[in-house]
């Protein structure tokens, strides 16, 4: 399998800069996910790799071969689309065989390769069906089989699961990942669903505004976000204004001891981020390391596995805790006074701004 290297790729549509100076290396056999909000350039990058869009400048190489000027049909990539894009007037087996026929593969080989792939995507009983006789999930399996059967060096997928219902999406997500791992095929996957990206990927590449914000293993993106955009887009986070006076820091008028502040060059505005799962509601014990903030409860909601407790700080800032559903938590009501506490070491500091760099 093959590594993909993308160097200084730029792409504009008229005045819109869709990709500005994209540099990434995708290791051979890895599952690499482009994650970001609508309009950040994910599809543009994927289609540029596929050859459906011409970049303004830059280099794309697969297995060290430059392909940026090779036409799409001669690039050795398989593509799976959000809307399945199966041919409606031919059977499942013929849909899958299509790319092999185009490549003038011998008929006997086509039959055996189609049979193998039908097995892998679990569509054997459906080989003779027409696409309209399949569910959405099954149609997407056809889309996947069609991309895989040509044995591409690289598999590209643009939001392949987003038209499916939530349960099926999770099932198919696991299956897709298992197939990718068993075939060891280098895969570039596009999604705006951060949970999907974390669950499936070897590397998550977070994009915003046509710029790569961070590319790292899922746990690194979650636990060590490079900037405030990544910290807010991947998982939930509370961002609280930090006021600094000399060596004293305060959140919502409560002074807080944050050891990490000592290694931060003061200057400019600083924002403190703390994930909802680190917040303890009304902590019983008196640990020194806890930052304790008085809050007023806004809303308590039960989501099955956990409780989401939304509250307001003295400053008017909103803050949310996610915690196990205990009887004490369930008994909380709007306007109740409470304390939200979290370990000081769990606080991450960022420069102010949408993509403010992490300071600690
Ligand atoms: N054919 C086009 N002509 C002009 N502008 C375009 C075209 N395609 C995309 N854009 C613009 O380029 C930017 C990136 O679009 P792109 O489709 O790559 O985003 P995306 O990350 O895939 O978003 P989504 O999650 O909504 O699919 C957007 O600002 C979009 O409006
Ligand atoms: Mg898109």
Coordinates of C-alpha atoms and ligand atoms in Angstrom, one line a residue:
X1 CA 0.0 0.0 0.0
X2 CA 1.0 3.5 -0.5
X3 CA 1.8 6.7 1.3
X4 CA 0.2 9.9 0.1
X5 CA 2.2 13.1 0.2
X6 CA 0.5 16.5 -0.3
X7 CA 2.8 19.5 -0.6
X8 CA 1.8 23.2 -0.7
X9 CA -1.6 22.5 -2.4
X10 CA -3.6 25.7 -3.0
X11 CA -7.1 25.9 -4.6
X12 CA -9.4 28.9 -5.1
X13 CA -12.8 29.3 -6.7
X14 CA -12.7 32.8 -7.9
X15 CA -12.2 35.0 -4.8
X16 CA -12.9 32.1 -2.4
X17 CA -9.7 30.5 -1.1
X18 CA -10.9 26.9 -0.5
X19 CA -7.4 25.4 0.3
X20 CA -4.4 27.5 1.4
X21 CA -1.1 25.8 1.5
X22 CA -2.0 22.3 2.5
X23 CA 0.8 20.0 3.6
X24 CA 0.1 16.5 4.8
X25 CA 1.8 13.1 4.8
X26 CA -0.6 10.1 5.0
X27 CA 1.3 7.0 6.1
X28 CA 0.8 3.8 4.1
X29 CA -2.1 1.7 5.3
X30 CA -3.5 4.3 7.6
X31 CA -7.0 5.6 8.0
X32 CA -6.7 9.4 7.7
X33 CA -9.7 11.6 8.4
X34 CA -10.3 15.1 7.2
X35 CA -12.6 16.6 9.9
X36 CA -14.0 20.1 9.9
X37 CA -17.2 22.2 9.7
X38 CA -19.1 22.8 6.5
X39 CA -17.2 24.9 4.0
X40 CA -13.7 24.3 5.5
X41 CA -12.4 22.6 2.3
X42 CA -12.7 18.9 3.0
X43 CA -14.4 17.9 -0.2
X44 CA -12.2 20.2 -2.3
X45 CA -9.1 18.6 -0.9
X46 CA -10.5 15.0 -1.5
X47 CA -11.6 15.8 -5.0
X48 CA -8.3 17.4 -5.8
X49 CA -6.5 14.2 -4.7
X50 CA -9.0 12.2 -6.9
X51 CA -8.3 14.5 -9.8
X52 CA -11.8 15.9 -10.2
X53 CA -10.5 19.4 -9.3
X54 CA -7.3 21.0 -10.6
X55 CA -5.2 22.6 -7.9
X56 CA -3.8 26.1 -8.5
X57 CA -0.4 24.9 -7.4
X58 CA 1.3 22.2 -5.3
X59 CA 2.3 18.6 -5.5
X60 CA 0.4 15.3 -4.9
X61 CA 2.3 12.1 -4.7
X62 CA 1.2 8.5 -4.2
X63 CA 4.0 6.0 -3.4
X64 CA 6.4 8.8 -4.4
X65 CA 4.9 9.2 -7.9
X66 CA 3.7 12.7 -8.7
X67 CA 0.1 12.6 -9.9
X68 CA -1.2 16.2 -9.7
X69 CA -1.2 16.4 -13.5
X70 CA -2.5 12.9 -14.2
X71 CA -6.2 12.8 -15.3
X72 CA -8.7 11.5 -12.8
X73 CA -9.4 8.2 -14.6
X74 CA -5.7 7.3 -14.7
X75 CA -5.1 7.9 -10.9
X76 CA -5.1 4.7 -9.0
X77 CA -7.7 5.8 -6.4
X78 CA -11.1 4.4 -5.5
X79 CA -13.8 6.9 -4.4
X80 CA -16.9 6.5 -2.3
X81 CA -19.5 9.3 -2.4
X82 CA -22.1 10.5 0.1
X83 CA -25.0 9.8 -2.2
X84 CA -23.8 6.3 -3.1
X85 CA -23.6 7.1 -6.8
X86 CA -24.5 3.6 -7.9
X87 CA -25.8 3.1 -11.5
X88 CA -29.5 2.6 -11.1
X89 CA -30.1 0.6 -14.2
X90 CA -27.7 -2.3 -13.6
X91 CA -27.5 -5.0 -11.0
X92 CA -25.3 -5.0 -7.9
X93 CA -22.8 -7.4 -9.4
X94 CA -22.6 -5.4 -12.7
X95 CA -22.2 -2.1 -10.7
X96 CA -19.2 -3.7 -8.9
X97 CA -17.8 -5.2 -12.2
X98 CA -18.0 -1.8 -14.0
X99 CA -14.5 -0.5 -13.2
X100 CA -12.9 -3.8 -14.0
X101 CA -14.6 -4.0 -17.4
X102 CA -13.4 -0.5 -18.1
X103 CA -9.9 -1.6 -17.3
X104 CA -10.3 -4.6 -19.7
X105 CA -9.8 -7.2 -17.0
X106 CA -10.5 -10.8 -18.2
X107 CA -14.0 -12.0 -17.7
X108 CA -13.1 -14.9 -15.5
X109 CA -11.0 -12.7 -13.3
X110 CA -13.9 -10.2 -13.1
X111 CA -16.2 -12.9 -11.8
X112 CA -13.8 -14.0 -9.1
X113 CA -12.9 -10.5 -7.9
X114 CA -16.5 -9.4 -7.8
X115 CA -17.4 -12.6 -5.8
X116 CA -14.5 -11.8 -3.3
X117 CA -15.6 -8.2 -2.8
X118 CA -19.3 -9.2 -2.4
X119 CA -18.1 -11.5 0.4
X120 CA -16.1 -8.7 2.1
X121 CA -18.9 -6.2 2.0
X122 CA -21.5 -8.9 2.9
X123 CA -23.6 -8.5 -0.2
X124 CA -23.4 -12.0 -1.6
X125 CA -27.2 -12.7 -1.4
X126 CA -27.9 -9.4 -3.2
X127 CA -25.6 -9.8 -6.3
X128 CA -28.5 -10.0 -8.7
X129 CA -30.6 -7.2 -7.2
X130 CA -31.1 -3.8 -8.7
X131 CA -30.0 -0.8 -6.6
X132 CA -33.6 0.4 -5.9
X133 CA -34.2 -3.0 -4.3
X134 CA -31.5 -2.2 -1.6
X135 CA -31.6 -0.1 1.6
X136 CA -29.4 2.9 1.9
X137 CA -26.8 1.0 3.9
X138 CA -26.7 -1.8 1.3
X139 CA -26.3 0.7 -1.5
X140 CA -23.4 2.3 0.2
X141 CA -21.8 -1.2 0.5
X142 CA -22.1 -1.4 -3.3
X143 CA -20.4 2.0 -3.5
X144 CA -17.6 0.7 -1.3
X145 CA -17.3 -2.6 -3.2
X146 CA -17.1 -0.7 -6.5
X147 CA -14.3 1.4 -5.1
X148 CA -12.4 -1.5 -3.6
X149 CA -12.7 -4.0 -6.4
X150 CA -10.2 -2.2 -8.7
X151 CA -7.6 -2.6 -5.9
X152 CA -6.7 1.1 -5.7
X153 CA -3.6 2.3 -4.0
X154 CA -5.7 4.8 -2.1
X155 CA -9.4 4.8 -1.0
X156 CA -11.1 8.1 -0.8
X157 CA -14.5 8.5 1.0
X158 CA -16.6 11.7 1.2
X159 CA -19.1 11.5 4.1
X160 CA -20.1 8.0 3.1
X161 CA -22.3 7.4 6.1
X162 CA -24.0 10.7 6.5
X163 CA -27.2 9.7 4.7
X164 CA -27.8 6.7 7.0
X165 CA -29.7 6.6 10.3
X166 CA -27.7 6.9 13.6
X167 CA -27.6 3.2 14.5
X168 CA -26.7 2.0 11.1
X169 CA -24.0 4.7 10.9
X170 CA -22.3 3.3 14.0
X171 CA -22.5 -0.3 12.7
X172 CA -21.2 0.5 9.3
X173 CA -18.5 2.7 10.8
X174 CA -17.1 -0.4 12.6
X175 CA -17.4 -2.6 9.6
X176 CA -15.7 0.0 7.3
X177 CA -12.8 0.3 9.7
X178 CA -12.5 -3.5 9.9
X179 CA -12.4 -3.9 6.1
X180 CA -9.9 -1.1 5.8
X181 CA -7.6 -2.7 8.4
X182 CA -7.9 -6.2 6.9
X183 CA -7.1 -4.9 3.4
X184 CA -4.5 -2.5 4.9
X185 CA -5.6 0.1 2.3
X186 CA -4.4 3.8 2.7
X187 CA -7.7 5.6 3.3
X188 CA -8.6 9.3 3.3
X189 CA -12.0 9.8 4.8
X190 CA -14.1 13.0 5.0
X191 CA -16.5 13.8 7.8
X192 CA -17.9 16.7 9.8
X193 CA -18.8 14.2 12.6
X194 CA -16.1 14.5 15.3
X195 CA -17.2 11.3 17.1
X196 CA -17.0 9.3 13.8
X197 CA -13.5 10.8 13.2
X198 CA -12.2 9.9 16.6
X199 CA -13.7 6.4 16.5
X200 CA -12.4 5.4 13.1
X201 CA -9.1 7.1 12.4
X202 CA -5.4 6.5 12.9
X203 CA -4.9 10.2 12.2
X204 CA -7.5 13.0 12.5
X205 CA -6.7 16.1 10.5
X206 CA -8.8 19.1 11.7
X207 CA -9.5 21.7 9.0
X208 CA -10.9 25.2 9.3
X209 CA -11.1 27.9 6.7
X210 CA -9.0 26.0 4.1
X211 CA -6.2 25.6 6.6
X212 CA -5.0 22.5 8.5
X213 CA -5.3 23.2 12.2
X214 CA -3.9 19.9 13.6
X215 CA -3.2 16.4 12.3
X216 CA -2.6 13.8 15.0
X217 CA -3.8 10.6 16.6
X218 CA -7.4 10.9 17.9
X219 CA -6.4 11.0 21.6
X220 CA -3.8 13.7 21.0
X221 CA -6.3 15.9 19.1
X222 CA -8.7 15.4 22.0
X223 CA -6.3 15.8 24.9
X224 CA -3.7 18.1 23.4
X225 CA -5.6 20.4 21.0
X226 CA -3.2 22.7 19.1
X227 CA -5.5 25.7 19.3
X228 CA -8.9 26.9 20.5
X229 CA -10.7 25.9 17.3
X230 CA -9.6 22.2 17.7
X231 CA -10.4 22.4 21.4
X232 CA -13.9 23.5 20.6
X233 CA -14.7 21.4 17.5
X234 CA -13.4 18.1 18.8
X235 CA -15.5 17.1 21.9
X236 CA -17.3 19.6 24.1
X237 CA -15.4 22.3 26.0
X238 CA -16.1 25.3 28.3
X239 CA -14.2 28.4 27.4
X240 CA -13.9 30.9 30.3
X241 CA -12.3 34.3 30.3
X242 CA -9.3 34.5 32.5
X243 CA -8.5 37.8 34.1
X244 CA -4.9 38.2 35.1
X245 CA -3.5 40.8 37.6
X246 CA 0.2 40.3 38.2
X247 CA 0.5 36.7 39.3
X248 CA -3.2 36.5 40.3
X249 CA -5.7 34.9 38.0
X250 CA -9.5 34.9 38.3
X251 CA -12.3 33.2 36.5
X252 CA -15.7 35.0 36.9
X253 CA -14.3 37.0 39.9
X254 CA -13.2 33.9 41.7
X255 CA -9.4 33.8 42.1
X256 CA -7.9 30.6 40.9
X257 CA -4.5 29.1 41.4
X258 CA -3.3 27.8 38.0
X259 CA 0.3 26.6 38.2
X260 CA 0.5 26.5 34.4
X261 CA 0.2 30.3 34.3
X262 CA 3.7 30.7 35.6
X263 CA 5.1 29.3 32.3
X264 CA 2.9 31.5 30.1
X265 CA 4.1 34.9 28.9
X266 CA 1.4 37.2 30.2
X267 CA 0.2 39.6 27.5
X268 CA -2.9 39.5 25.4
X269 CA -6.2 37.9 26.4
X270 CA -6.1 34.4 27.7
X271 CA -9.0 31.9 27.7
X272 CA -9.2 28.9 30.1
X273 CA -10.7 25.7 28.6
X274 CA -12.1 22.8 30.7
X275 CA -13.9 19.8 29.4
X276 CA -17.4 19.1 30.9
X277 CA -16.4 15.6 32.0
X278 CA -13.7 17.0 34.3
X279 CA -16.2 19.1 36.3
X280 CA -17.5 17.8 39.6
X281 CA -20.8 19.2 40.7
X282 CA -20.9 20.1 44.4
X283 CA -17.7 18.3 45.4
X284 CA -17.8 16.8 48.9
X285 CA -14.1 16.6 49.7
X286 CA -11.7 19.5 50.0
X287 CA -8.9 18.9 47.6
X288 CA -6.4 21.8 47.3
X289 CA -5.9 21.2 43.6
X290 CA -9.6 21.9 42.7
X291 CA -10.7 25.1 41.1
X292 CA -14.1 25.9 42.7
X293 CA -16.6 28.2 41.0
X294 CA -20.0 29.2 42.4
X295 CA -22.7 28.8 39.8
X296 CA -26.4 29.1 39.4
X297 CA -28.0 26.0 37.7
X298 CA -29.8 26.7 34.4
X299 CA -30.8 23.3 33.3
X300 CA -30.3 19.6 34.1
X301 CA -30.9 17.1 31.4
X302 CA -30.7 13.3 31.3
X303 CA -29.1 11.7 28.3
X304 CA -29.2 8.1 29.3
X305 CA -25.6 7.3 30.3
X306 CA -25.0 10.7 31.9
X307 CA -26.4 14.0 33.1
X308 CA -25.7 17.4 31.4
X309 CA -25.8 20.2 34.0
X310 CA -25.8 23.7 32.4
X311 CA -25.1 26.6 34.8
X312 CA -24.2 30.3 34.8
X313 CA -21.1 31.8 36.5
X314 CA -21.2 35.1 38.4
X315 CA -19.8 36.8 35.3
X316 CA -22.8 35.6 33.3
X317 CA -20.7 33.1 31.3
X318 CA -22.2 29.7 30.7
X319 CA -20.6 26.5 31.8
X320 CA -21.6 22.9 31.4
X321 CA -20.7 19.8 33.4
X322 CA -21.3 16.2 32.3
X323 CA -21.5 13.7 35.1
X324 CA -23.0 10.4 36.2
X325 CA -26.7 10.5 37.1
X326 CA -26.7 10.4 40.9
X327 CA -29.8 11.2 43.0
X328 CA -28.1 14.5 44.1
X329 CA -27.6 15.6 40.5
X330 CA -31.1 14.6 39.5
X331 CA -32.5 16.7 42.4
X332 CA -30.9 19.9 41.1
X333 CA -33.4 22.5 39.8
X334 CA -33.0 25.7 37.7
X335 CA -31.8 28.6 39.9
X336 CA -30.3 26.4 42.6
X337 CA -26.9 27.6 43.8
X338 CA -24.1 25.1 43.3
X339 CA -20.4 24.7 43.0
X340 CA -18.6 23.5 39.9
X341 CA -15.1 22.2 40.6
X342 CA -12.3 20.8 38.5
X343 CA -8.6 19.9 38.9
X344 CA -6.4 22.9 38.0
X345 CA -4.1 20.6 35.9
X346 CA -7.1 19.9 33.6
X347 CA -7.3 23.5 32.6
X348 CA -5.8 24.4 29.2
X349 CA -5.0 27.9 28.3
X350 CA -5.4 29.5 24.9
X351 CA -4.7 32.8 23.3
X352 CA -8.0 34.6 22.7
X353 CA -9.5 34.1 19.2
X354 CA -11.1 31.4 17.0
X355 CA -7.8 29.7 16.4
X356 CA -5.9 31.0 19.4
X357 CA -2.8 28.9 20.0
X358 CA -2.6 26.7 23.1
X359 CA -0.4 28.3 25.7
X360 CA -0.3 25.4 28.1
Ligands
LIG1 N1 -17.6 24.7 -7.4 C1 -17.5 25.7 -6.5 N2 -17.5 27.0 -6.9 C2 -17.3 28.0 -6.0 N3 -17.0 27.8 -4.7 C3 -17.0 26.6 -4.2 C4 -17.2 25.4 -5.1 N4 -17.0 24.3 -4.4 C5 -16.8 24.7 -3.1 N5 -16.7 26.0 -3.0 C6 -16.4 26.8 -1.8 O1 -15.1 26.4 -1.3 C7 -15.2 26.2 0.1 C8 -14.9 24.8 0.5 O2 -15.9 24.0 0.1 P1 -15.9 22.4 0.3 O3 -17.1 21.8 -0.5 O4 -14.6 21.8 0.0 O5 -16.3 22.3 1.8 P2 -16.6 21.0 2.8 O6 -15.6 21.1 3.9 O7 -16.6 19.8 2.0 O8 -18.0 21.4 3.3 P3 -19.3 20.4 3.6 O9 -19.0 19.8 5.0 O10 -20.4 21.3 3.6 O11 -19.4 19.3 2.6 C9 -16.5 26.7 0.5 O12 -16.4 28.1 0.9 C10 -17.4 26.6 -0.7 O13 -18.4 27.5 -0.7
LIG2 MG1 -18.1 18.4 1.5

